[in-house]
Amino acid sequence: MSTKEKIQEDLLVDTLEQNLNEIVLYNDDVNTFDYVIDTLIYACDHTPEQAEQCSILVHYKGKCTVKTGPYEELEPRCSKLLQAGLSAEIV
């Protein structure tokens, strides 16, 4: 095994070992599509297309994972969603 292959293997293992969490956004009967889309763009740095797709999934499926990453990065984003009146949690 070459040194290059060993380094790539080590990086892959490190990536797999990171504990990733998800922000799950839940449907409600209060907020409009436009409001949810604008909030996802603001809180999760979504593109307008991503935010629209997530809002449609939330509407029809009841929930959708809107962001994945380490807990420390997700916590402030989830707080922004909650402060905006959306239903979300980190899992």
XYZ file of C-alpha atoms in Angstrom:
91
model
C 0.000 0.000 0.000
C 1.375 3.369 -1.006
C 1.569 6.393 1.262
C -1.069 8.197 -0.826
C -3.550 5.326 -0.385
C -2.881 5.224 3.381
C -3.567 8.957 3.748
C -6.801 8.695 1.731
C -7.877 5.730 3.860
C -7.149 7.650 7.085
C -9.177 10.654 5.874
C -12.094 8.404 4.966
C -12.057 6.772 8.409
C -11.897 10.190 10.113
C -14.872 11.368 8.051
C -16.899 8.278 8.914
C -16.070 8.545 12.623
C -17.407 12.107 12.966
C -20.698 12.134 14.810
C -23.068 13.938 12.506
C -26.430 15.157 13.681
C -29.402 16.423 11.718
C -31.826 19.299 12.065
C -35.297 17.944 11.379
C -37.977 20.475 10.482
C -41.597 19.530 11.195
C -44.800 20.594 9.485
C -47.209 23.019 11.103
C -50.448 24.681 10.079
C -49.289 28.184 10.984
C -46.377 29.265 8.791
C -46.627 29.962 5.061
C -44.399 28.397 2.422
C -42.756 31.746 1.741
C -41.985 32.284 5.417
C -40.479 28.799 5.809
C -38.426 29.249 2.638
C -37.097 32.643 3.771
C -36.282 31.248 7.214
C -34.384 28.256 5.791
C -32.374 30.585 3.566
C -31.527 32.753 6.583
C -30.942 30.090 9.261
C -29.498 27.200 7.249
C -27.819 29.023 4.342
C -30.015 27.180 1.846
C -30.334 28.267 -1.748
C -33.870 29.300 -2.679
C -34.274 25.997 -4.537
C -33.129 23.927 -1.538
C -35.410 25.833 0.797
C -38.397 25.387 -1.515
C -37.767 21.638 -1.859
C -37.469 21.231 1.907
C -40.664 23.171 2.517
C -42.546 20.963 0.041
C -41.177 17.801 1.677
C -42.153 19.076 5.119
C -45.650 19.866 3.877
C -46.278 16.475 2.281
C -44.168 14.159 4.458
C -44.576 15.918 7.808
C -40.843 16.402 8.359
C -37.552 16.838 6.527
C -33.866 16.894 7.401
C -32.772 20.425 6.532
C -29.141 20.406 7.699
C -26.543 17.790 8.667
C -23.320 18.343 10.568
C -21.638 18.396 13.960
C -23.890 19.367 16.866
C -21.881 22.515 17.601
C -22.640 23.888 14.111
C -26.299 22.857 14.133
C -27.294 24.223 17.544
C -27.268 27.938 16.600
C -29.058 27.195 13.325
C -31.774 25.197 15.085
C -32.153 28.004 17.621
C -32.761 30.459 14.768
C -35.466 28.180 13.354
C -37.121 27.861 16.758
C -36.936 31.613 17.420
C -38.618 32.146 14.059
C -41.550 30.020 15.211
C -40.778 26.853 13.269
C -40.836 23.359 14.794
C -37.398 21.769 14.607
C -35.059 19.576 16.613
C -31.550 18.187 16.423
C -31.363 14.395 16.231
